[in-house]
Short mmCIF file of C-alpha atoms in Angstrom, two decimals:
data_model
loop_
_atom_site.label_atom_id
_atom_site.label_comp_id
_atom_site.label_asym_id
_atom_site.label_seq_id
_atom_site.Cartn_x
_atom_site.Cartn_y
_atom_site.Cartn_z
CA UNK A 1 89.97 -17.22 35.39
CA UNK A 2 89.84 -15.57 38.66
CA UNK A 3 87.28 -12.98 40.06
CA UNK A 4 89.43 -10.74 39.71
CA UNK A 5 90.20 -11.28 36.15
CA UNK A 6 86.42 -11.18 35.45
CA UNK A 7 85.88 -8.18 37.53
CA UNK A 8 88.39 -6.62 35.12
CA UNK A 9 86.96 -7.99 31.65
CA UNK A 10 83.62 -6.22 32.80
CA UNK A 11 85.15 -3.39 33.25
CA UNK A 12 86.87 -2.93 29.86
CA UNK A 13 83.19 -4.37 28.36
CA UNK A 14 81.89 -1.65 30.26
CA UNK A 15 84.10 1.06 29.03
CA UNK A 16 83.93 -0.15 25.36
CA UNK A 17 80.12 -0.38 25.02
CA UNK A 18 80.29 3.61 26.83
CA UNK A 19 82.94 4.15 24.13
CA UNK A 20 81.08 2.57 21.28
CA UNK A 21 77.46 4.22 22.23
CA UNK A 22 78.85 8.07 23.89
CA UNK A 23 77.69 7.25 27.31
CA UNK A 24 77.77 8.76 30.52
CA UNK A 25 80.00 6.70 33.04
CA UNK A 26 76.55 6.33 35.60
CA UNK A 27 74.77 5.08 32.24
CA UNK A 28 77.90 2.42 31.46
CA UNK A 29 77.34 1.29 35.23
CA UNK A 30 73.71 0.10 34.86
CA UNK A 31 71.74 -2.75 33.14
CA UNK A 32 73.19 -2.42 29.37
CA UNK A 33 71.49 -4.90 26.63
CA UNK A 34 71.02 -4.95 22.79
CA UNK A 35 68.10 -2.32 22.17
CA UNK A 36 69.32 -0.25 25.55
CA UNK A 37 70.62 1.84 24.95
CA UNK A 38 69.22 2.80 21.47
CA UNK A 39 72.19 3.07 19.97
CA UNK A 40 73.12 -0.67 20.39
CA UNK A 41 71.11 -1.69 17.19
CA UNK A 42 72.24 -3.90 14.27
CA UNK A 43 75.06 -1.48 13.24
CA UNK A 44 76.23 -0.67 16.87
CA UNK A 45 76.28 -3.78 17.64
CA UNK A 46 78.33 -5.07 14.95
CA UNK A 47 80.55 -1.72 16.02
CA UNK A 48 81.13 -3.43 19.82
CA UNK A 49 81.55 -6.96 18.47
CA UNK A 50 84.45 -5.06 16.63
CA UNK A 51 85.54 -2.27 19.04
CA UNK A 52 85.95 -5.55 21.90
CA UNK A 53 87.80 -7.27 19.38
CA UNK A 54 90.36 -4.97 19.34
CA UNK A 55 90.46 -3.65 23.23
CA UNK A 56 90.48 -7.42 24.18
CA UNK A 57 92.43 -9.25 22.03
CA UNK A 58 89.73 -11.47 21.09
CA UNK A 59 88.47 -13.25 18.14
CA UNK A 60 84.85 -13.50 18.38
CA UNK A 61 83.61 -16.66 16.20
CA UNK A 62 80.57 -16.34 13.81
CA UNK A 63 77.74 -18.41 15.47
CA UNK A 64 78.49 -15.96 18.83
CA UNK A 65 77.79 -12.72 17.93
CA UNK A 66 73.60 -13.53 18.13
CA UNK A 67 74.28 -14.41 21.68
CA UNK A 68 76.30 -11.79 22.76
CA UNK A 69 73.33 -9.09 23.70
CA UNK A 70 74.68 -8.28 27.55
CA UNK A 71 77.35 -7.98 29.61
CA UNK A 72 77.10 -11.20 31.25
CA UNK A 73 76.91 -12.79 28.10
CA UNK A 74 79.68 -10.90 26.79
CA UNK A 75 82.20 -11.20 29.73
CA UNK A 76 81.23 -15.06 29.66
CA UNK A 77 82.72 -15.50 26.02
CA UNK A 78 85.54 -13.21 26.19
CA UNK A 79 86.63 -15.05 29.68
CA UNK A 80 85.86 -18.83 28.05
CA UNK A 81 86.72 -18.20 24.25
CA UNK A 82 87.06 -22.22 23.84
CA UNK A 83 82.82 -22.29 24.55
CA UNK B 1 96.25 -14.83 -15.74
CA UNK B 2 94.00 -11.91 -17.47
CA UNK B 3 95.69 -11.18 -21.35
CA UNK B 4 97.81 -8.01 -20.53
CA UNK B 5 96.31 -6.62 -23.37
CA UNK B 6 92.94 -6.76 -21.81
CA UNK B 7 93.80 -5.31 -18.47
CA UNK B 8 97.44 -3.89 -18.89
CA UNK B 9 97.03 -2.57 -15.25
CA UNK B 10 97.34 -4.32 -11.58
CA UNK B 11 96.87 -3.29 -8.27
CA UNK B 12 98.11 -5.62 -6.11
CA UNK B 13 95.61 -5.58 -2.96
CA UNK B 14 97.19 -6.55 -0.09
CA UNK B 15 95.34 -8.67 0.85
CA UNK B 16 93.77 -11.97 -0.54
CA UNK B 17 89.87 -11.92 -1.30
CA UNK B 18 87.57 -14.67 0.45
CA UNK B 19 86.33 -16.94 -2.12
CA UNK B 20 82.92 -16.29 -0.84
CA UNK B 21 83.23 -12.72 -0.77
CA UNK B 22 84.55 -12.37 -4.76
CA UNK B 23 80.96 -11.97 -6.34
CA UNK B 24 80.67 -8.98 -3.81
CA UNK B 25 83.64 -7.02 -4.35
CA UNK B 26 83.21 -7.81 -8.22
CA UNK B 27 79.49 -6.24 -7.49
CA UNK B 28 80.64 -3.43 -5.88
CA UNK B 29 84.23 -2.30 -8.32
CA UNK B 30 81.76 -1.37 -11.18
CA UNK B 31 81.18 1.50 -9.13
CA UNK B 32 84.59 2.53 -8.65
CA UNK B 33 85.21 4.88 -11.56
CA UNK B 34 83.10 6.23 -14.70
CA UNK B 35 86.83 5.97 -16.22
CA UNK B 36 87.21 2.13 -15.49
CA UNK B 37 86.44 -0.18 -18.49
CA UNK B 38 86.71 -3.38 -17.29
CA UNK B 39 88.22 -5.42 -14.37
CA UNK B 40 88.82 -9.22 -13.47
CA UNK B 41 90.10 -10.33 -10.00
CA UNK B 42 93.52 -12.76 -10.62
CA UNK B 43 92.91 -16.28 -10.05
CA UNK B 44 95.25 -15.70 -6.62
CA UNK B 45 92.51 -13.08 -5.64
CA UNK B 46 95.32 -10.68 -4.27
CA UNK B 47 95.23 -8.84 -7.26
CA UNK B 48 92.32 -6.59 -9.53
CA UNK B 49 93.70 -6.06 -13.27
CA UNK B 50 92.23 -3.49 -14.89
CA UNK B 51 91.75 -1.15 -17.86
CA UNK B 52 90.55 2.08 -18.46
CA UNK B 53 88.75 4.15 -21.15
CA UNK B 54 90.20 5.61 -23.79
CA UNK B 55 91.91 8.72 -22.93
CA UNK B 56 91.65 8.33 -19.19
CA UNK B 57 95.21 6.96 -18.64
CA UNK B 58 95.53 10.11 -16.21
CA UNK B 59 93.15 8.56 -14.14
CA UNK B 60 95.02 5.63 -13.48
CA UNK B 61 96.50 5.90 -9.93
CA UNK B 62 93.03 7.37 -8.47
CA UNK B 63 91.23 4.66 -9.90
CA UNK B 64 93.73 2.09 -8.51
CA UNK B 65 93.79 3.83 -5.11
CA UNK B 66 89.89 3.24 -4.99
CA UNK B 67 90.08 -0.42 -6.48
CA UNK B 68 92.22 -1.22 -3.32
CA UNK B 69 89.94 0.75 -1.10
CA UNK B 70 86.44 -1.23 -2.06
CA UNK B 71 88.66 -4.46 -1.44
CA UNK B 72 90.13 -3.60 1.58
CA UNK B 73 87.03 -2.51 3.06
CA UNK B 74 84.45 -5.55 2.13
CA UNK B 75 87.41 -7.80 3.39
CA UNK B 76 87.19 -5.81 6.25
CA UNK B 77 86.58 -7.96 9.35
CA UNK B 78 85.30 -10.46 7.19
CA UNK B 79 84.21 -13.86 8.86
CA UNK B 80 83.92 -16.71 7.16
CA UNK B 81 80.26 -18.20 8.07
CA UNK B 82 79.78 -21.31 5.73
CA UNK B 83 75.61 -21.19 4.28
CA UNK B 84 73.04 -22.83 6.47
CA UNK B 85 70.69 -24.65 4.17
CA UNK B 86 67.36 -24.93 5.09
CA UNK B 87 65.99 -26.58 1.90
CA UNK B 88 68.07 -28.09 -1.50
CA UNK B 89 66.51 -29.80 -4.63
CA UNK B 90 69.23 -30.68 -6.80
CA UNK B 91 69.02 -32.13 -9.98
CA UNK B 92 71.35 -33.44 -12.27
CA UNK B 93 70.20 -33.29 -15.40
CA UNK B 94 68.04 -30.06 -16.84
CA UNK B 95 65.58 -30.19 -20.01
CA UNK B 96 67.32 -27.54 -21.17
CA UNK B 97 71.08 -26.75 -20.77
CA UNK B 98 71.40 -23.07 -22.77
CA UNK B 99 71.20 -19.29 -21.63
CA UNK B 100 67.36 -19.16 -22.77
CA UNK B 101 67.83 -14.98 -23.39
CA UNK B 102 68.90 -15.54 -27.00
CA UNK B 103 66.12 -17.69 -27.62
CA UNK B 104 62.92 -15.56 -25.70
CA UNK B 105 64.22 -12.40 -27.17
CA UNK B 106 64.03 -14.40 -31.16
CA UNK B 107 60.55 -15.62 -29.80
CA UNK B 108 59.00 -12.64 -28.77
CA UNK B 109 59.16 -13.07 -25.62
CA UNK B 110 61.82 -10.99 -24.15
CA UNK B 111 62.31 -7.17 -25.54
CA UNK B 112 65.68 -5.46 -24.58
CA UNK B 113 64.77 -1.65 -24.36
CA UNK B 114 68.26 -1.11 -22.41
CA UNK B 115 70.45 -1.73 -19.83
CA UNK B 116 68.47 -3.53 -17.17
CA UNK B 117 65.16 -2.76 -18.91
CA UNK B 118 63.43 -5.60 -20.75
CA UNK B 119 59.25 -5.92 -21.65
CA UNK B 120 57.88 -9.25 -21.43
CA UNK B 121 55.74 -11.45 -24.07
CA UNK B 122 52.99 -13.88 -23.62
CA UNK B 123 54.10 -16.90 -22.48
CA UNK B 124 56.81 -14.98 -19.71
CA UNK B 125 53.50 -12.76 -18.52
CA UNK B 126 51.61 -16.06 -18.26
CA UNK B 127 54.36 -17.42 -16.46
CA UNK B 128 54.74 -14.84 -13.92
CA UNK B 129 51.10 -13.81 -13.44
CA UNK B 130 50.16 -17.72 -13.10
CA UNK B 131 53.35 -17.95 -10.15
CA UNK B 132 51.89 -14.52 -8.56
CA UNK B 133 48.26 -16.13 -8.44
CA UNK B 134 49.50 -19.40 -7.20
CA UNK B 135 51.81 -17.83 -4.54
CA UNK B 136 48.58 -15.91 -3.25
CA UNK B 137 46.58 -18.57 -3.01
CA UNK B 138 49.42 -20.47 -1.31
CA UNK B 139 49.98 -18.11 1.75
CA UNK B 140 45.70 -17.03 1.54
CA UNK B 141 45.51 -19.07 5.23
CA UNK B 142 47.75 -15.77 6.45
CA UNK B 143 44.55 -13.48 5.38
CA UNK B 144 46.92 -11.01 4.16
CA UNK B 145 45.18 -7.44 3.84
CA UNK B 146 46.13 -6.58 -0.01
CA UNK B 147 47.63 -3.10 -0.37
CA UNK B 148 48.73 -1.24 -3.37
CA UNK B 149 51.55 1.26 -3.35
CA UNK B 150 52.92 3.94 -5.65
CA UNK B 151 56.87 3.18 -8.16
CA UNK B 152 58.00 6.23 -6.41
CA UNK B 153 59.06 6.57 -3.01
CA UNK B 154 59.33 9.75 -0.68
CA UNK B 155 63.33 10.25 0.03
CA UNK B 156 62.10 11.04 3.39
CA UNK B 157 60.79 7.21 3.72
CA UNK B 158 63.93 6.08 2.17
CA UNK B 159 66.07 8.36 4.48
CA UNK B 160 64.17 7.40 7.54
CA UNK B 161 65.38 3.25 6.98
CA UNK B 162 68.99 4.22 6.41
CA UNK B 163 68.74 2.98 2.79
CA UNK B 164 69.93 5.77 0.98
CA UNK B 165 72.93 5.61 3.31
CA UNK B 166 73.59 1.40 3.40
CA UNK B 167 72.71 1.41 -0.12
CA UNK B 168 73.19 4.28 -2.21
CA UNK B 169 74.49 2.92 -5.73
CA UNK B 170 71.28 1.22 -6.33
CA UNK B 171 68.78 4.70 -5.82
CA UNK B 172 66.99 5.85 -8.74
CA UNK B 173 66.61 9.89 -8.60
CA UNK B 174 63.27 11.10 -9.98
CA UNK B 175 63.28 14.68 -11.28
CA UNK B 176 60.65 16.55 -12.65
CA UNK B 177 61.50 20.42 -13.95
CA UNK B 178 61.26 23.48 -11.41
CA UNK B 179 58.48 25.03 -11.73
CA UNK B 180 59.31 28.11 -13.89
CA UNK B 181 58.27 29.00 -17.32
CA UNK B 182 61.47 30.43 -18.18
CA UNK B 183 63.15 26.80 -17.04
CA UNK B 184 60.18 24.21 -18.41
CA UNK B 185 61.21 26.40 -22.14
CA UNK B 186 64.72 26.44 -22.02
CA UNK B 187 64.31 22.65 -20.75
CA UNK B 188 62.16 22.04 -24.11
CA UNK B 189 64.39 23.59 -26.46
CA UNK B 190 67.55 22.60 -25.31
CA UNK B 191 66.82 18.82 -24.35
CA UNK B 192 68.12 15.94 -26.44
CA UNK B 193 68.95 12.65 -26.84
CA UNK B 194 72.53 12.25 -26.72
CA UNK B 195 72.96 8.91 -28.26
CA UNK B 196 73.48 7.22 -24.87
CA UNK B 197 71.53 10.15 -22.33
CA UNK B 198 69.38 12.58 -22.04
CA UNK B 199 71.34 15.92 -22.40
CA UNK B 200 69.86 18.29 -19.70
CA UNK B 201 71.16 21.49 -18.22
CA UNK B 202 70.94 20.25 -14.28
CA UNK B 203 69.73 23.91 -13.48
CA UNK B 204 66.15 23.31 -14.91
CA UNK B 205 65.90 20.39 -12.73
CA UNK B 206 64.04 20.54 -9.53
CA UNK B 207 65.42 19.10 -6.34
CA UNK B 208 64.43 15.55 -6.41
CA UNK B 209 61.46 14.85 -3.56
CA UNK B 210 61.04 11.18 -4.70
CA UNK B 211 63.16 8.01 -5.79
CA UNK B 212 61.70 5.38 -8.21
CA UNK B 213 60.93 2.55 -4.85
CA UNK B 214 64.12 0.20 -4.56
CA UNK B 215 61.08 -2.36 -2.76
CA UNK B 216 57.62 -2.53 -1.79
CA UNK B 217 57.55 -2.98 1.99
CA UNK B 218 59.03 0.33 2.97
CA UNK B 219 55.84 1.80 1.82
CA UNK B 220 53.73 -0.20 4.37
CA UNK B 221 56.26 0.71 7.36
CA UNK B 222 55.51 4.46 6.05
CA UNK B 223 52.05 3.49 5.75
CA UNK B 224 51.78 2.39 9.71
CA UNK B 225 54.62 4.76 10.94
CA UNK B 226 54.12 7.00 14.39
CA UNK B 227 51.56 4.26 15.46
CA UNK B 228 50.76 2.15 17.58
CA UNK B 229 49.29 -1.56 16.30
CA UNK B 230 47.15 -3.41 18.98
CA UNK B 231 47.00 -6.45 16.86
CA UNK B 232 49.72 -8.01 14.68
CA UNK B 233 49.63 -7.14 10.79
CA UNK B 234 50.36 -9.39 7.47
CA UNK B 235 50.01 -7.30 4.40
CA UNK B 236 50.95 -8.12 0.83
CA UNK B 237 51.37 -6.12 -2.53
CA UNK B 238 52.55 -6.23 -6.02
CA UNK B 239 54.94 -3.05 -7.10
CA UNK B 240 57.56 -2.36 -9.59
CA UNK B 241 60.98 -1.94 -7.76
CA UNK B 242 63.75 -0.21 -8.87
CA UNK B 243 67.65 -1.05 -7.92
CA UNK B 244 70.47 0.31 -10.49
CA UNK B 245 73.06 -2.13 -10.37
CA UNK B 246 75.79 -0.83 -13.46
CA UNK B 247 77.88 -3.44 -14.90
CA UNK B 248 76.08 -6.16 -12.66
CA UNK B 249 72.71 -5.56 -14.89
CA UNK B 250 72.11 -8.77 -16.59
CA UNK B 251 69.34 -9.62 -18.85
CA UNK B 252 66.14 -10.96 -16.86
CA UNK B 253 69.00 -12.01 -13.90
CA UNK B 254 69.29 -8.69 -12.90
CA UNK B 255 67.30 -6.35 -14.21
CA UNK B 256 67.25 -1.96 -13.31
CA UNK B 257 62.94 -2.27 -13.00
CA UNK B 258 61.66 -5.06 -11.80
CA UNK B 259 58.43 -6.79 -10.13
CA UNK B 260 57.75 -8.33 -6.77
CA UNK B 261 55.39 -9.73 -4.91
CA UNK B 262 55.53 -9.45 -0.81
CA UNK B 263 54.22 -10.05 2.28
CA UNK B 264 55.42 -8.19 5.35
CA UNK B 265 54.39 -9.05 8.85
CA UNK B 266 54.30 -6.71 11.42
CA UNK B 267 54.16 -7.77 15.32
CA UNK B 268 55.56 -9.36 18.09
CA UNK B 269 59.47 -10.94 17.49
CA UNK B 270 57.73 -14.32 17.97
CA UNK B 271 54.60 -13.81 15.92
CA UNK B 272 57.40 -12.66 13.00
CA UNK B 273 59.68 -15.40 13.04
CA UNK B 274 56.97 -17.99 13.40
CA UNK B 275 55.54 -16.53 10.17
CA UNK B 276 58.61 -16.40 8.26
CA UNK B 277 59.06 -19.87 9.07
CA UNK B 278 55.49 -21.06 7.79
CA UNK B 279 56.13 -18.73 4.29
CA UNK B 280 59.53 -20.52 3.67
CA UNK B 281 56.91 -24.09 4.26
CA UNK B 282 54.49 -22.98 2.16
CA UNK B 283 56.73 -21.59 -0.54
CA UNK B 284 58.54 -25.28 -0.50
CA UNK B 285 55.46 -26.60 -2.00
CA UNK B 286 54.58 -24.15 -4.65
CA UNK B 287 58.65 -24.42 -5.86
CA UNK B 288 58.64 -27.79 -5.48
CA UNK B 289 55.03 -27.59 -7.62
CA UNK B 290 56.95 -25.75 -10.29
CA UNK B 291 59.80 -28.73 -10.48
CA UNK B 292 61.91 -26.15 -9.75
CA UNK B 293 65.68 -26.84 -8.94
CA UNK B 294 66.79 -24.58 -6.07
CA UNK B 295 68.26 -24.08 -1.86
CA UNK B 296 66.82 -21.98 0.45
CA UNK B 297 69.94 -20.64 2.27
CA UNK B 298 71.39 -17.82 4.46
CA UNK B 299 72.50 -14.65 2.36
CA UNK B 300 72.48 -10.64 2.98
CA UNK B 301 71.60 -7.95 1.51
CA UNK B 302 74.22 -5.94 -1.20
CA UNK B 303 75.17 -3.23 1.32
CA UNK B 304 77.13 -0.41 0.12
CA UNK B 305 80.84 -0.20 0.71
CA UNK B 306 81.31 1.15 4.10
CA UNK B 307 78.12 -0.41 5.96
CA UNK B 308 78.56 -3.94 4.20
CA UNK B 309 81.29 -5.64 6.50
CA UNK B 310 79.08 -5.05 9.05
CA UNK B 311 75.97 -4.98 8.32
CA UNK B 312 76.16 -8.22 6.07
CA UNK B 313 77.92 -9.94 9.31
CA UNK B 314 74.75 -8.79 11.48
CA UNK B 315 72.59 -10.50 8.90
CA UNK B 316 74.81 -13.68 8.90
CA UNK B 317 74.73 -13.83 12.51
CA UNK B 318 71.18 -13.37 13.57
CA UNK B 319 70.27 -15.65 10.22
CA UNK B 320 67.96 -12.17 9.19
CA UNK B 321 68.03 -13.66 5.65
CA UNK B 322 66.89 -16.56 3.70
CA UNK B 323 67.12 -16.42 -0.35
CA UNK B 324 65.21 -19.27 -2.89
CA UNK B 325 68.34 -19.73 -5.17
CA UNK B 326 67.12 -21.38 -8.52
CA UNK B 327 69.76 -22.97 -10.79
CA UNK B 328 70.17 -21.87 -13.94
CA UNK B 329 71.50 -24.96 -16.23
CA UNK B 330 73.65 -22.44 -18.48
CA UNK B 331 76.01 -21.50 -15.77
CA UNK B 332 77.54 -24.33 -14.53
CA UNK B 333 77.05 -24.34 -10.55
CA UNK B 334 74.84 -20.79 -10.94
CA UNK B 335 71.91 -20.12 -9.49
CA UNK B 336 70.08 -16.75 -9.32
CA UNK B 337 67.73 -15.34 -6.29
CA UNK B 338 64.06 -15.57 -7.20
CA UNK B 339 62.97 -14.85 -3.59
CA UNK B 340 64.11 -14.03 -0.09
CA UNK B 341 62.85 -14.29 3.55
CA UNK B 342 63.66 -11.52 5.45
CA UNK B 343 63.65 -11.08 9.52
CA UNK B 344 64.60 -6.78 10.38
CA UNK B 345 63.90 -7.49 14.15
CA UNK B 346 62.75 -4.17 15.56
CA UNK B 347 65.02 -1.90 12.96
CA UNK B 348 62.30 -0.46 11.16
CA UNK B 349 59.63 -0.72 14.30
CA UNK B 350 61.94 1.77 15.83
CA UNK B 351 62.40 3.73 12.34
CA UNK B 352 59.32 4.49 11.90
CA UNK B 353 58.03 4.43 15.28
CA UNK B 354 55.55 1.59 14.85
CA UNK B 355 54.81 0.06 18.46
CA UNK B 356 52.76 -1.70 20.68
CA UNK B 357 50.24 0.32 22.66
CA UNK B 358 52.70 0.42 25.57
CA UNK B 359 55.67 1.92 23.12
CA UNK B 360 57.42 -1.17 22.48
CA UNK B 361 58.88 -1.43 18.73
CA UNK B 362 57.61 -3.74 16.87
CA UNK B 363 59.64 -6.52 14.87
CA UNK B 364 58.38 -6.50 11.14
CA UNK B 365 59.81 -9.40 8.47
CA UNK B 366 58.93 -9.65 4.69
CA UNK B 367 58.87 -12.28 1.99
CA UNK B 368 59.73 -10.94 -1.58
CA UNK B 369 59.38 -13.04 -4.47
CA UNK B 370 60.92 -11.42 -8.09
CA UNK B 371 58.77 -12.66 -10.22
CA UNK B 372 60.54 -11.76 -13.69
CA UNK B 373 63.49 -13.99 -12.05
CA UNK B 374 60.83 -16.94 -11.24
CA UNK B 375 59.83 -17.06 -15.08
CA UNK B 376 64.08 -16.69 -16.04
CA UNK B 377 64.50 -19.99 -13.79
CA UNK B 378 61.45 -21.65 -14.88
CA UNK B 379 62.28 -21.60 -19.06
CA UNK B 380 65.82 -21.93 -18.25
CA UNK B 381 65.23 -24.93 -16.19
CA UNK B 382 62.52 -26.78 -18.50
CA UNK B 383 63.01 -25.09 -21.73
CA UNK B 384 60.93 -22.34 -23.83
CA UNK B 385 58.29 -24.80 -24.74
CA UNK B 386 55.11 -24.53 -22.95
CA UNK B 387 54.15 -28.00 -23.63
CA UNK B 388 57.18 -29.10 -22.02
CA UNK B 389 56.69 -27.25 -18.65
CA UNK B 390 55.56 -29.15 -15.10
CA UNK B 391 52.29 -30.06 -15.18
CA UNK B 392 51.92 -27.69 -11.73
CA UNK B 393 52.96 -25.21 -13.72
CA UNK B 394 50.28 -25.71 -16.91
CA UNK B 395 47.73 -26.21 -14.53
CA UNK B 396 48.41 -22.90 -12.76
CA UNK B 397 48.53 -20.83 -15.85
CA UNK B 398 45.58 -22.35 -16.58
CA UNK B 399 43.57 -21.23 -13.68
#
């Protein structure tokens, strides 16, 4: 996958965990992890899993979703599903 | 195939139910309707016969619009996880192969009072008292700081956790009468027993404040709540707990008012997890004392309809739940939970405010053991006789 294509996967995380948790776009630009912003708890953050699902056309497996806690993280699994 | 007969309706679902996930739905479609008399899931699991009370035929296409809801929503998103086991101790062959309810309730030791509600004789109180006192002594290197709480629970506490809203068919209102003569007399004179209720007029009823408690740790997270610990907790308590469960109740399997022992830890993530893992060691032994047949393996909670898809796959995922399953001989391949280890990361830190003194939440986890359930596995596993019960177990009763 190109930088490009990554560049663009963050983006659409981005938006979706803004979506998911009502933020502000300047909030959706920073550091976003599980716990920050509050919202991202256990139930929000079976809500992303679920709401990047469907914006990305990806099947997140199982033994991922403990993993998946930032956007690195996140844009790493959605660009490499086969890890 | 059901016997028409028996369920001379069908809603076809749809959809077909996980095999893991059919003791679930089946959990959660006794709530459907007060009009639904029974229910089976096909053998194809795309399909929910039913049948409904007398009279209620008029009922028929809500009812089956709501059967396909609860289905369709538990199957919602479901993934399929496979358990992790952390401990098994099969056994193939059991002193004692037959439902032992029959049996305690001709002995004396089991009273039915009602649905979910059953007293205890000598030989099950010695049985869960001695398992109580043995599991204290087992986990007495923690220090645990012994607290007692009250059977009924502030539905602020309850509202604060998110438990009246994950799981609200289990609560257990508690009422008392408003506080006015003219209501407490009409209350008196008109009250009766109805064969199968209490026949009240709901106007002489006071909001209700308090719940009968569903479990005992949410009392110590109200306990420490709006604080700030500068030193990591482990408490422990016996209470009565409380979880309505309808056409799930079950003689001592499931029971409406039950006992449990726990210990809840309160700290730092790692200080939690490395004391859930030395409970599930210790408890090894003192099972494995008892000769008892049971896994330790990954499970989650009974979440209500709309939160369970996801909450249950949060639990699966971050492995938040351990449960001791104990066989029972008289169900082929059945086992019933006698105890779980539970991991709630920071949820009800951040609940209930509980932090470090620089306003972190803190992670809290909690061991339950039910000990009713402990005795159920124990006589159903080596019989009714205490002669005839592990020596572990003679020895601790003795004690």
């Amino acid at each position: 996958m190109s930088e490009l294509e990554r560049e663009q996967v963050e983006s659409k995380v981005r938006a979706v965990i803004g979506q998911t948790f009502g933020l502000s776009p300047t909030e959706t630009a920073g550091e976003l992890r599980m716990g920050d912003p509050a919202a991202w708890d256990s139930m929000g953050h079976m809500q992303l899993i679920v709401g990047l699902e469907e914006a990305c056309n990806w099947s997140c497996p199982g033994h991922q979703i403990a993993e998946l806690v930032d956007v690195p993280t996140i844009v790493d699994a959605i660009c490499n599903p086969s890890n | 195939m059901g016997n028409p007969s028996e369920f001379p309706h069908s809603v076809p679902l749809g959809l077909v139910i996980p095999a893991e996930l059919v003791g679930d739905v089946v959990g959660k479609l006794h709530y459907v309707s007060e009009q639904l008399a029974g229910f089976r899931i096909s053998d194809s699991r795309d399909t929910v016969q039913f049948r409904l009370k007398p009279g209620q035929e008029a009922q028929r296409a809500l009812v089956t619009e709501r059967l396909r809801e609860v289905a369709t929503k538990l199957c919602r998103s479901y993934r399929s996880w496979g358990d992790k086991v952390l401990v098994s101790r099969p056994r193939e062959q059991f002193a004692c192969q037959e439902d032992p309810h029959p049996a305690l309730e001709r002995e004396g030791q089991i009273f039915r009072y009602g649905n979910g509600r059953y007293g205890l004789g000598p030989h099950m109180v010695a049985l869960v008292e001695a398992f109580d006192r043995q599991f204290l002594r087992t986990v007495e290197s923690f220090s645990p700081e012994a607290h007692q709480f009250p059977s009924i629970i502030g539905g602020d506490i309850l509202s604060r956790c998110r438990y009246i809203k994950s799981f609200p068919h289990s609560l257990s209102l508690v009422h008392h009468l408003r506080e006015d003569l003219e209501a407490i007399q009409g209350f008196a004179e008109q009250a009766e027993w109805g064969g199968d209720h209490l026949h009240v007029k709901p106007d002489s009823l006071a909001p209700p404040e308090t719940l009968l408690s569903p479990t005992v740790c949410f009392h110590c997270y109200a306990w420490l709540a709006d604080s700030k610990q500068t030193r990591p907790r482990i408490i422990t308590a016996r209470g009565k707990c409380f979880r309505f469960e309808s056409g799930n109740l079950r003689g001592l399997e499931r029971l409406w008012d039950f006992s449990m022992r726990e210990l809840i830890f309160v700290g730092p993530k790692e200080f939690v997890l490395e004391q859930r893992q030395k409970v599930i060691d210790a408890s090894t032994q003192l099972l494995d004392r008892w000769n008892l047949s049971y896994e330790i393996k990954t499970a989650t909670d009974p979440f209500f309809i709309d939160d369970f898809s996801q909450q249950s796959s949060f639990q699966r995922a971050f492995d938040l739940k351990f449960e001791v399953r104990a066989a029972l001989p008289y169900k082929p391949g059945g086992s019933v939970a006698i105890g779980s280890f539970n991991i709630h990361q920071d949820f009800f830190g951040r609940s209930f405010s509980i932090g470090t003194i620089d306003g972190q939440p803190l992670h809290t986890g909690c061991v339950g053991f039910g000990l009713e359930r402990v005795a159920l596995a124990l006589v159903a596993q080596h019989g009714l006789d205490p002669a005839g019960w592990p020596p572990g177990v003679r020895e601790d009763i003795s004690r």
